[in-house]
Short mmCIF file of C-alpha atoms in Angstrom, two decimals:
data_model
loop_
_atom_site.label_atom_id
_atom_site.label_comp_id
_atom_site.label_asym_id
_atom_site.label_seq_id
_atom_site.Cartn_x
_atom_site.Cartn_y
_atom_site.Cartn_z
CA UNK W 1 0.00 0.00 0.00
CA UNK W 2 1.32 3.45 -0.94
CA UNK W 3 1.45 5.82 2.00
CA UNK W 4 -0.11 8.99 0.32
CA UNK W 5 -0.57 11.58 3.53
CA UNK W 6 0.91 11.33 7.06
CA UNK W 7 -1.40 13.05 9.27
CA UNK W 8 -1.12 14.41 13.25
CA UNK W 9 -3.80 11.49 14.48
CA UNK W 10 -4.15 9.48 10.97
CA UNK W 11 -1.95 8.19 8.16
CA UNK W 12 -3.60 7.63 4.63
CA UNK W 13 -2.84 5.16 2.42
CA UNK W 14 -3.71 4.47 -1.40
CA UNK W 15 -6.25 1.22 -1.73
CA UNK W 16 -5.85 -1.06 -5.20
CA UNK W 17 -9.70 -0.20 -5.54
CA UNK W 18 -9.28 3.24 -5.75
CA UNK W 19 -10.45 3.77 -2.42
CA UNK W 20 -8.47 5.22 0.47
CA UNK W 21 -7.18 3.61 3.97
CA UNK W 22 -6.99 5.59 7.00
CA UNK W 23 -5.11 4.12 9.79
CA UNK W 24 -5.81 5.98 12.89
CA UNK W 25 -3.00 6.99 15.65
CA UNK W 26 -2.88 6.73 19.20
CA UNK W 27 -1.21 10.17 18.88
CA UNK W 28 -3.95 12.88 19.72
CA UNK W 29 -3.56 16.69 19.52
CA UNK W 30 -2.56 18.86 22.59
CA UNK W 31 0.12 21.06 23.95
CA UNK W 32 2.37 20.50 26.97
CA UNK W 33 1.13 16.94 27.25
CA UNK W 34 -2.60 18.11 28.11
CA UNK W 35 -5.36 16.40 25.67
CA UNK W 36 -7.00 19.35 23.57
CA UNK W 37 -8.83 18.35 20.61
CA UNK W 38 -9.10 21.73 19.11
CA UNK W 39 -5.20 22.21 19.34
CA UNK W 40 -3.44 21.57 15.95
CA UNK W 41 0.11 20.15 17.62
CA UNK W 42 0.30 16.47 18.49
CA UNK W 43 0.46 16.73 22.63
CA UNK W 44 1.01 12.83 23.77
CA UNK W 45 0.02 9.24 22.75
CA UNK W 46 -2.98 7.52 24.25
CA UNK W 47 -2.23 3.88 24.33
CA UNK W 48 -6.36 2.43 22.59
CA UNK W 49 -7.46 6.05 21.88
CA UNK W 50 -7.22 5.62 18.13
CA UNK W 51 -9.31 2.19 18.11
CA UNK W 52 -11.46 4.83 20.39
CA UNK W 53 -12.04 7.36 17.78
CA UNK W 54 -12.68 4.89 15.39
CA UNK W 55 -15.26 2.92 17.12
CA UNK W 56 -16.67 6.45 17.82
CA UNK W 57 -16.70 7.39 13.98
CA UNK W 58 -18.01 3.65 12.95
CA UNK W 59 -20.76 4.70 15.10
CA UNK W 60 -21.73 7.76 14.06
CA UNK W 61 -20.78 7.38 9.86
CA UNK W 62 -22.95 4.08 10.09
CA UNK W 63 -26.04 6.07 11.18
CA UNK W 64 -25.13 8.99 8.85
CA UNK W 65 -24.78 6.70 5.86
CA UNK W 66 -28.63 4.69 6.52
CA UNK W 67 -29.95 8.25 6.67
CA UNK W 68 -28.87 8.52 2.82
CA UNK W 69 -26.57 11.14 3.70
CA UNK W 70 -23.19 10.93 1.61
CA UNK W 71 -19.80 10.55 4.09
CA UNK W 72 -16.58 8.92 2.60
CA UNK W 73 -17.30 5.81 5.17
CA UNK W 74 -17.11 2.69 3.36
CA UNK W 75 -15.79 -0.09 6.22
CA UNK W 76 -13.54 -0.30 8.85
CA UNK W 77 -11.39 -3.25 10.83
CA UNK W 78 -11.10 -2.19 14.63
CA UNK W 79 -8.53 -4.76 15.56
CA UNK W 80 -6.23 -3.10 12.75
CA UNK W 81 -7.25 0.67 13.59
CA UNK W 82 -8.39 1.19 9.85
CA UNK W 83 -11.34 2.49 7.98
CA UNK W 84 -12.20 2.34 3.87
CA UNK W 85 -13.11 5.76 2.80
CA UNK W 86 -13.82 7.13 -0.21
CA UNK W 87 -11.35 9.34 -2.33
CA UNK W 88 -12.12 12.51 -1.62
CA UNK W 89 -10.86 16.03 -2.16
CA UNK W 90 -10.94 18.91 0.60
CA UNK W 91 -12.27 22.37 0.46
CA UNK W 92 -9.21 24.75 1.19
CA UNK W 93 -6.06 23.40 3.18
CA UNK W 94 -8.46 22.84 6.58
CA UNK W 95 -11.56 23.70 6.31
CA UNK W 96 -14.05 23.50 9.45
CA UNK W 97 -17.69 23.21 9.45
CA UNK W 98 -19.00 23.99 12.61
CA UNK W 99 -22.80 23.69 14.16
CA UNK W 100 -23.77 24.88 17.38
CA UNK W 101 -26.83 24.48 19.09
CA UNK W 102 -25.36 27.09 21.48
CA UNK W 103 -23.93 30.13 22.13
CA UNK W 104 -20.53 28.96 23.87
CA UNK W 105 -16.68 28.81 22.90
CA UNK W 106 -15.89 31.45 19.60
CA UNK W 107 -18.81 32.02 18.82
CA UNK W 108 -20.07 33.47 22.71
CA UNK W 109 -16.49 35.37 22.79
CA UNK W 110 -16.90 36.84 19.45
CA UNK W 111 -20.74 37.79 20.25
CA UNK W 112 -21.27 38.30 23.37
CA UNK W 113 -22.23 41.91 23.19
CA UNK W 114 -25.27 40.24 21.54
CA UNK W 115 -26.43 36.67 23.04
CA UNK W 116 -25.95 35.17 26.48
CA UNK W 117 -23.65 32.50 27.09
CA UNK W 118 -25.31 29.52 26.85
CA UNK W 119 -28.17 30.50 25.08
CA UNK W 120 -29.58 28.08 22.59
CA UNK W 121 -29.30 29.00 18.81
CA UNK W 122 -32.33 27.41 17.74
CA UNK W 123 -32.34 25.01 14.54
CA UNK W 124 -28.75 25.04 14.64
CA UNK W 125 -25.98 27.72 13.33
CA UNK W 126 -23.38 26.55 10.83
CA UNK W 127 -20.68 28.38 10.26
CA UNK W 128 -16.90 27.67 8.34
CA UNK W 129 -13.62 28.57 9.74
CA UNK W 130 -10.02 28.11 7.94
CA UNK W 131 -7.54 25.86 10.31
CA UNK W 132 -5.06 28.41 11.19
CA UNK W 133 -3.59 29.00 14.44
CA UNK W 134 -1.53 32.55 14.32
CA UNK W 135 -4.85 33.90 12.76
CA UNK W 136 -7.14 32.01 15.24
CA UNK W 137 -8.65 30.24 12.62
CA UNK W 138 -10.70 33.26 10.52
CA UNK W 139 -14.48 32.45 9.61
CA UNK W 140 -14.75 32.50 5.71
CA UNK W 141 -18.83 33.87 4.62
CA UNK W 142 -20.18 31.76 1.76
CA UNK W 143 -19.62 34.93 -0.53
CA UNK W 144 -15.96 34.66 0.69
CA UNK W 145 -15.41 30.63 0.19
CA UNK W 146 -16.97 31.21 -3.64
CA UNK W 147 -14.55 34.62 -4.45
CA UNK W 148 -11.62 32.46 -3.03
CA UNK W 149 -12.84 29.85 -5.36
CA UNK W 150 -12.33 27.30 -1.95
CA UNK W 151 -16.47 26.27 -2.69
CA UNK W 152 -19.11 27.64 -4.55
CA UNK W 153 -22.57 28.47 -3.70
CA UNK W 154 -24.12 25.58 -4.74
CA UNK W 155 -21.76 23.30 -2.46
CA UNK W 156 -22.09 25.74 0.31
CA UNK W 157 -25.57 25.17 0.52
CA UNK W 158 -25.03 21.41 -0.26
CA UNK W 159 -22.26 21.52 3.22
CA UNK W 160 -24.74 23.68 5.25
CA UNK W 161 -28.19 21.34 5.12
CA UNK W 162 -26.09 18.73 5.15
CA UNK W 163 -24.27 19.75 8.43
CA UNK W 164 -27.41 20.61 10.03
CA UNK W 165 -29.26 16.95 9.12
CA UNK W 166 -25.99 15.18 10.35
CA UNK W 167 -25.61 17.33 13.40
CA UNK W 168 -29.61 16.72 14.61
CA UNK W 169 -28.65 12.90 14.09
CA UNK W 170 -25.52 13.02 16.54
CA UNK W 171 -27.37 15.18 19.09
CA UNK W 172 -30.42 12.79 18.96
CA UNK W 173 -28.00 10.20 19.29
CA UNK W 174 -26.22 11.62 22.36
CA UNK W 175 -29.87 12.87 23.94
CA UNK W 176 -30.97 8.90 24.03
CA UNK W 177 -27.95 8.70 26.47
CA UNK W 178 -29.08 11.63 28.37
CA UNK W 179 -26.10 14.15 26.66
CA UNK W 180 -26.65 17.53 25.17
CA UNK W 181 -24.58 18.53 22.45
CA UNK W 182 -23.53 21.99 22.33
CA UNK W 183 -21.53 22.06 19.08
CA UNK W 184 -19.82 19.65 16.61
CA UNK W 185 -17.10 20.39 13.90
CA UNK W 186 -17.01 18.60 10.08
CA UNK W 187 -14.61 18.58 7.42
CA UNK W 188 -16.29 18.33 3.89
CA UNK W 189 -14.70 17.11 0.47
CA UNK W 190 -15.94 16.26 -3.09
CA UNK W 191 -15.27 13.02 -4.44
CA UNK W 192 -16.64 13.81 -8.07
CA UNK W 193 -19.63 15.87 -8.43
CA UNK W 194 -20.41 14.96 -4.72
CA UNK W 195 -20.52 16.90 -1.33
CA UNK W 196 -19.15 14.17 1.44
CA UNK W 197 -18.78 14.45 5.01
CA UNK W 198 -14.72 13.48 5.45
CA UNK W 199 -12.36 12.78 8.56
CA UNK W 200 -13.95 11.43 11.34
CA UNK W 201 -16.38 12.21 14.22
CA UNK W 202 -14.86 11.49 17.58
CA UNK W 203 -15.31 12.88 20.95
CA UNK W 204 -13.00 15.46 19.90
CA UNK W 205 -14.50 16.85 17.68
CA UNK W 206 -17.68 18.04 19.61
CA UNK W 207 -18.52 20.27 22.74
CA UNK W 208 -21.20 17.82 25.02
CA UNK W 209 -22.87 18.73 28.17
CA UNK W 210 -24.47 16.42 30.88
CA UNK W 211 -26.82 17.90 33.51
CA UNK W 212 -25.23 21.32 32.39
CA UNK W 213 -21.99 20.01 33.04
CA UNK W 214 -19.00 19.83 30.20
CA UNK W 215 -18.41 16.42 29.59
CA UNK W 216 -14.27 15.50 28.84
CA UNK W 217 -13.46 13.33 25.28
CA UNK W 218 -12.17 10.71 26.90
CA UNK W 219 -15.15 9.98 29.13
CA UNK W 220 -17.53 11.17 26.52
CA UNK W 221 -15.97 8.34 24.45
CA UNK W 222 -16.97 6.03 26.70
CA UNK W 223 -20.46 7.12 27.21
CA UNK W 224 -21.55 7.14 23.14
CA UNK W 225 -19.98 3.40 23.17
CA UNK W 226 -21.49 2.34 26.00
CA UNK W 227 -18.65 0.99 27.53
CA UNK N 1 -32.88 71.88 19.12
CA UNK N 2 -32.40 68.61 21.74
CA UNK N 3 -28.89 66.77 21.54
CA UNK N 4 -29.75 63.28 21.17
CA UNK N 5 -26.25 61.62 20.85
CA UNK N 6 -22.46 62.87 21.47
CA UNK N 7 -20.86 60.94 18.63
CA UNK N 8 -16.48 61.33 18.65
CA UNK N 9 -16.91 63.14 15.14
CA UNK N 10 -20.34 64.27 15.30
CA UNK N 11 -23.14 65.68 17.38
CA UNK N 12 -26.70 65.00 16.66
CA UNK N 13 -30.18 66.84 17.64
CA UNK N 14 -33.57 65.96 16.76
CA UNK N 15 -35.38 68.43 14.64
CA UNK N 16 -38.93 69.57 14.77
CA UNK N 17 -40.05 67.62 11.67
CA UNK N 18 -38.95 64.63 13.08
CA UNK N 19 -35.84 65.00 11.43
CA UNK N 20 -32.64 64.61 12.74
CA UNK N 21 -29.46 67.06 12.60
CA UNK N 22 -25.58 65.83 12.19
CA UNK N 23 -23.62 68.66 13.24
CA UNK N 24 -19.75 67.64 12.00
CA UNK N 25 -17.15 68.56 14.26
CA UNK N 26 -13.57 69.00 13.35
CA UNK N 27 -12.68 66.06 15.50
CA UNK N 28 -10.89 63.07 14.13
CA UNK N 29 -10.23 59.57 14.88
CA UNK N 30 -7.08 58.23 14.67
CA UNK N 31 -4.06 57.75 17.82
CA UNK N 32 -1.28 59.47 19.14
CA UNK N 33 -2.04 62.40 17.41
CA UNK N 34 -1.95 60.68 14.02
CA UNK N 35 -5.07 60.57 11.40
CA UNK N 36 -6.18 57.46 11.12
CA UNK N 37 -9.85 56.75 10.02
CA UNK N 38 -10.28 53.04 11.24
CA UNK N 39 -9.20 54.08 14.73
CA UNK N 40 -12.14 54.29 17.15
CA UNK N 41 -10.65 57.22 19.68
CA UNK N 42 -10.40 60.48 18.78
CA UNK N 43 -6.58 61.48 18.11
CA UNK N 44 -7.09 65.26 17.58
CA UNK N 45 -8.63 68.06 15.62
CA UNK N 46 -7.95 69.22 12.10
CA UNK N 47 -9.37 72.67 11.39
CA UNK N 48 -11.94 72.78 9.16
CA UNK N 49 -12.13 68.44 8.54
CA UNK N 50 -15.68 68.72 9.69
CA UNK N 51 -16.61 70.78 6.49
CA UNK N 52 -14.46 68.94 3.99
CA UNK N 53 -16.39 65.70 5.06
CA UNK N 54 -19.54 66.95 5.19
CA UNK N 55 -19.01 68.16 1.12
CA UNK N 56 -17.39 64.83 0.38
CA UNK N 57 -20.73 63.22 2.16
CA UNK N 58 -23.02 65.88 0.44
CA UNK N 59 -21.14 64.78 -2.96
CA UNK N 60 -21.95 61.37 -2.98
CA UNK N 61 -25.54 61.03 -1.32
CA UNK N 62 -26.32 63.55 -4.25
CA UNK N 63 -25.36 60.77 -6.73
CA UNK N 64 -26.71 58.18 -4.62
CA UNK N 65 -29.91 59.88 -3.83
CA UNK N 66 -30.48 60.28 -7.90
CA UNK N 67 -29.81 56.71 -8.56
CA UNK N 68 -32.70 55.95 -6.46
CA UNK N 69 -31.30 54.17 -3.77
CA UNK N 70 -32.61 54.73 -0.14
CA UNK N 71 -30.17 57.11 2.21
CA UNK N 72 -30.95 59.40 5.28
CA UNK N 73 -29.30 62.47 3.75
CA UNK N 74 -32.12 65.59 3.10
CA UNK N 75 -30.36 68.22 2.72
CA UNK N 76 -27.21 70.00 4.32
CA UNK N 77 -25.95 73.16 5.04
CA UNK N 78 -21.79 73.73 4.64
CA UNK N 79 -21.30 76.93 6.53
CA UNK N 80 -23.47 75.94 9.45
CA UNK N 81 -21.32 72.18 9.30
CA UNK N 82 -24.64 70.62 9.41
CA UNK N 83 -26.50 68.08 7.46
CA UNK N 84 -30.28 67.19 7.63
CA UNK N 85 -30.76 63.64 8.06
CA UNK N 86 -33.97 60.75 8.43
CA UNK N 87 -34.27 59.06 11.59
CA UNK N 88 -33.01 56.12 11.63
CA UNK N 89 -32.27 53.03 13.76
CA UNK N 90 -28.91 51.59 13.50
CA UNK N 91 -28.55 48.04 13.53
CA UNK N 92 -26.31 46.31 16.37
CA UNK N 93 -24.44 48.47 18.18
CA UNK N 94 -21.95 49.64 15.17
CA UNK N 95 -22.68 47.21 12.42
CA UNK N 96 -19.69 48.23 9.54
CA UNK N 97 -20.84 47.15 6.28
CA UNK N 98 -17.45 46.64 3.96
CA UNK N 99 -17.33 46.12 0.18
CA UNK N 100 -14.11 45.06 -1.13
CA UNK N 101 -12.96 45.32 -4.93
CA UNK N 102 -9.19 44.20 -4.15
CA UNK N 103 -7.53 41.86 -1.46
CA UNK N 104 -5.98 44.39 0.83
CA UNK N 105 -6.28 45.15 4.55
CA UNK N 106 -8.03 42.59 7.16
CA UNK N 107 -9.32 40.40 4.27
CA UNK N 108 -5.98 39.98 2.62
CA UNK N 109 -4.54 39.41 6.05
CA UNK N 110 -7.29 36.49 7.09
CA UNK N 111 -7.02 35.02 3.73
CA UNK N 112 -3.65 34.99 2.35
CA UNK N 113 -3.42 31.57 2.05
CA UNK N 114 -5.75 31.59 -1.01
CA UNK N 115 -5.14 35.19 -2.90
CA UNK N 116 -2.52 37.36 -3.71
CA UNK N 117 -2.47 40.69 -2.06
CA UNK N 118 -4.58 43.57 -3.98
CA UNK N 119 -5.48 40.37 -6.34
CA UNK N 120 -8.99 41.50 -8.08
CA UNK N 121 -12.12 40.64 -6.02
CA UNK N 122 -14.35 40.72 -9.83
CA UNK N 123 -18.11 42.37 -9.04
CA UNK N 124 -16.92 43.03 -5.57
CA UNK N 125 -17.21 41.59 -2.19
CA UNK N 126 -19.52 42.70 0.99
CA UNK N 127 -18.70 41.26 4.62
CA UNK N 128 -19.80 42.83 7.92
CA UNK N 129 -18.07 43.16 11.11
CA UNK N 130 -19.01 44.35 14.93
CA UNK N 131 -17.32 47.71 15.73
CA UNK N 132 -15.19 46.28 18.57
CA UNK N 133 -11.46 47.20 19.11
CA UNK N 134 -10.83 44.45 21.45
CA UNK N 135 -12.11 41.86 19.26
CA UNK N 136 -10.52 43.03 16.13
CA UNK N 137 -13.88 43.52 14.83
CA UNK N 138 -15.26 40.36 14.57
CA UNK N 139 -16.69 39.33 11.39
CA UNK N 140 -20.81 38.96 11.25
CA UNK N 141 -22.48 36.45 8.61
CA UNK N 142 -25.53 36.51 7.04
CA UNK N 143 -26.61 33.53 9.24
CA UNK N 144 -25.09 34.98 12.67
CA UNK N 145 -26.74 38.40 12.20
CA UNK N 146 -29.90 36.73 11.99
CA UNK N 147 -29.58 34.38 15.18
CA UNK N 148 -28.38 37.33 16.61
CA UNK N 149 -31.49 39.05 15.81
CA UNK N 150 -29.49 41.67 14.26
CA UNK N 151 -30.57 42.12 10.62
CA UNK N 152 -33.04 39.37 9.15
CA UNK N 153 -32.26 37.28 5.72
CA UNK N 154 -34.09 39.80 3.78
CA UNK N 155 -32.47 42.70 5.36
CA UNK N 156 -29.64 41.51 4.25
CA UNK N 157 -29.73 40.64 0.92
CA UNK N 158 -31.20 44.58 0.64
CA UNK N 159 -27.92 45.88 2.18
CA UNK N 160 -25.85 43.46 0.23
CA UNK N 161 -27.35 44.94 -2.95
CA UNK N 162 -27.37 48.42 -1.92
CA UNK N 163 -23.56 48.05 -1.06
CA UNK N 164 -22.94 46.67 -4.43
CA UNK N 165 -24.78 49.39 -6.20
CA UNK N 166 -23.57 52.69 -3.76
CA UNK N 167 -19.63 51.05 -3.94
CA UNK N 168 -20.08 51.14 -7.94
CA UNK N 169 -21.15 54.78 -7.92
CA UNK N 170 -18.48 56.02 -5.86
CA UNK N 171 -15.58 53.80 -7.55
CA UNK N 172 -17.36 55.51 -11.15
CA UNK N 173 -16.98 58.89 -9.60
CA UNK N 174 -13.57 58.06 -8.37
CA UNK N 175 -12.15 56.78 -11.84
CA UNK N 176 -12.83 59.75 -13.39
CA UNK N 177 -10.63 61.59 -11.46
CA UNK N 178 -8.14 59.20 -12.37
CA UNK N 179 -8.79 56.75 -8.96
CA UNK N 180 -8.88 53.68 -7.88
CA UNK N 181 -11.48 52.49 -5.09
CA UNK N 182 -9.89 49.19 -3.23
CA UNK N 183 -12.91 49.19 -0.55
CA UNK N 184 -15.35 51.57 1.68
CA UNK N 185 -17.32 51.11 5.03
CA UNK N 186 -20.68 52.06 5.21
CA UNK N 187 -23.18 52.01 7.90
CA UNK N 188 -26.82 51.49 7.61
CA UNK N 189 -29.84 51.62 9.44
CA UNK N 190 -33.80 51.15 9.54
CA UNK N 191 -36.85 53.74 8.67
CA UNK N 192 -40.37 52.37 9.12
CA UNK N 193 -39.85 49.65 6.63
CA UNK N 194 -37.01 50.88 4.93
CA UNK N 195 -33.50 50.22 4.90
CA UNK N 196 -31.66 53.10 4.35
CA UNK N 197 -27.81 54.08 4.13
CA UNK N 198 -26.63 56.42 7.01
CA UNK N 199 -23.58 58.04 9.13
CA UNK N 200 -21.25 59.54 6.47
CA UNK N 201 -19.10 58.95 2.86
CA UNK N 202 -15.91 60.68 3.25
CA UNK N 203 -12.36 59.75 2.84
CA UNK N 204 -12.03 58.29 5.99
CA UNK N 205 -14.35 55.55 5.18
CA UNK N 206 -12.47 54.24 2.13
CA UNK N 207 -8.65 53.21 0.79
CA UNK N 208 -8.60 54.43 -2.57
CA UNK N 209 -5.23 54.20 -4.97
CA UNK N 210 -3.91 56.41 -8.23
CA UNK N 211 -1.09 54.63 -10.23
CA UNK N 212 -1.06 52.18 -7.80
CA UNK N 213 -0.04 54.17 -4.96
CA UNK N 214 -2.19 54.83 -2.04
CA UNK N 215 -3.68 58.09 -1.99
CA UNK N 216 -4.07 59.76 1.84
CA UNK N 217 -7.43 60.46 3.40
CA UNK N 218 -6.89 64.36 3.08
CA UNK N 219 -5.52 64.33 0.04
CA UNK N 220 -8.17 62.45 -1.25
CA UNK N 221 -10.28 64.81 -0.29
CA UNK N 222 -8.84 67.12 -1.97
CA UNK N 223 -9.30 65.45 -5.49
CA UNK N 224 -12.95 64.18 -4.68
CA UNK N 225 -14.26 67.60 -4.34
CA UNK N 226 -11.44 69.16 -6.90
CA UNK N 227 -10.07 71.47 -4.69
#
């Protein structure tokens, strides 16, 4: 198998069918050995945690799949810490998708003057962001994705119903076990003329609350598996 | 007349008519005693400034005004430093309304990664951002002003299209003068049912080039109203 992309948490390999292998890390993002998913520097290994994530994802990219919704998810092996994904190209160099259900993190700090923290933003608010850390990752408007020619219109609306029907399915998901989800972040890419949900969705990748209490990844993890 | 608001560059009183009055002091923004129009403190006084932008403002709402397109300007009176405006209701608390024909400034800045600097922006580009010096002023979608019960969808898709249309008839006035427009704040606000343009069009609220070079706010001035 050709190695095509060594990631922070995943290394990507070129499949015979076309198809793409993802083999997923124990490494996890973080600085000064502290666990942060939304840090973009690999912080320590976590002996399991990438068998974790991709239970996690498996989880999550099954339900999104049977809803018809398109994702790169094609299989995975747990015991070997893969997953079969689709080929898929990404929007940008980093692209984030982000829906909140409330008004916490970025999006309280940048808007305070105008919402209480906390407050629910109801139907969901999606909004995109460009992974960079000495600019604080900038929000990109759709008018400003389609002038940078990073997405059009068309696929802008394609990411943003999309990102809102996958996000209600997570947070129903998480509400059977009693968890409210406060916001969730994507990556998108096109394989062909389709829009599909990329990467994976881990523990990391979403704010959860229990009882009105932030819930950590790692025991998060272990609540949406059950185990 | 009754004062109804102490602005840092203007004063205004509420007429009998209903009417409002924006008396335009010779006050200036900028810092450490140096001009500089995106600065939100005043820096010091220029004699006479108050004037100049007023017939720069008067200038262009003329144009605008006979193109049809909604603004609070009446009338004004250049002696008295005073211009006769229609109530209006801002929205937010300093809502800047930007439209962009090259990649300069903040947008060049967040974006680099995907444009060159002064690169083209073809049919021009309109973002919004909070007035807020500690936040950088944080940039406001389409989506976030409306969950922010801000400006609704409709709202703005009118201010989109007014920016659009005022930005073209300024940048036509400019180039015959020989200038080039790169990109201009505006403000706007709410009358009964209509969205109108408000606050001021002078040099301060736009970076405009000749032969590539850019031109300073008082000497643009100076060529705007060909003095």
């Amino acid at each position: 198998m050709e190695k095509v992309y060594e990631g922070k948490t995943k290394t990507v390999y070129a499949l015979p069918n076309g198809n793409c292998l993802l083999k997923f890390k124990d490494d996890v993002t973080g600085e000064n050995g502290k666990f942060d998913p939304g840090a973009n520097t690999v912080g320590l290994s976590i002996e399991g945690i990438g068998k974790e994530n991709l239970k996690t994802s498996i989880h999550f990219f099954e339900k999104i799949n049977a809803a018809g919704i398109k994702t790169h998810y094609v299989s995975a092996d747990v015991d070997d810490a893969t997953m079969e994904v689709l080929k898929a190209t990404p929007f940008g160099h980093g692209l984030e998708v982000i829906c909140r259900y409330r008004a916490v993190g970025s999006f309280f700090r940048r808007y305070g003057e105008y919402i209480k923290e906390g407050a629910e933003l109801p139907g969901g608010f999606v909004e995109m962001t460009f992974k960079n850390d000495d600019l604080g990752d900038p929000i990109v408007s759709k008018d400003a994705l389609a002038i940078l020619q990073v997405m059009n219109e068309e696929q802008y609306e394609k990411v943003k119903a999309m990102t809102l029907a996958i996000t209600k399915i997570v947070a129903d998901d998480l509400k059977e076990k009693g968890l409210d989800l406060y916001d969730i972040k994507f990556e998108y890419g096109y394989n062909g003329e389709n829009v599909i949900l990329i990467d994976e969705i881990a523990s990391g990748n979403m704010r959860v609350y229990k009882d009105g209490k932030y819930v950590e990844p790692m025991d998060l993890t272990a609540m949406i598996l059950g185990s």
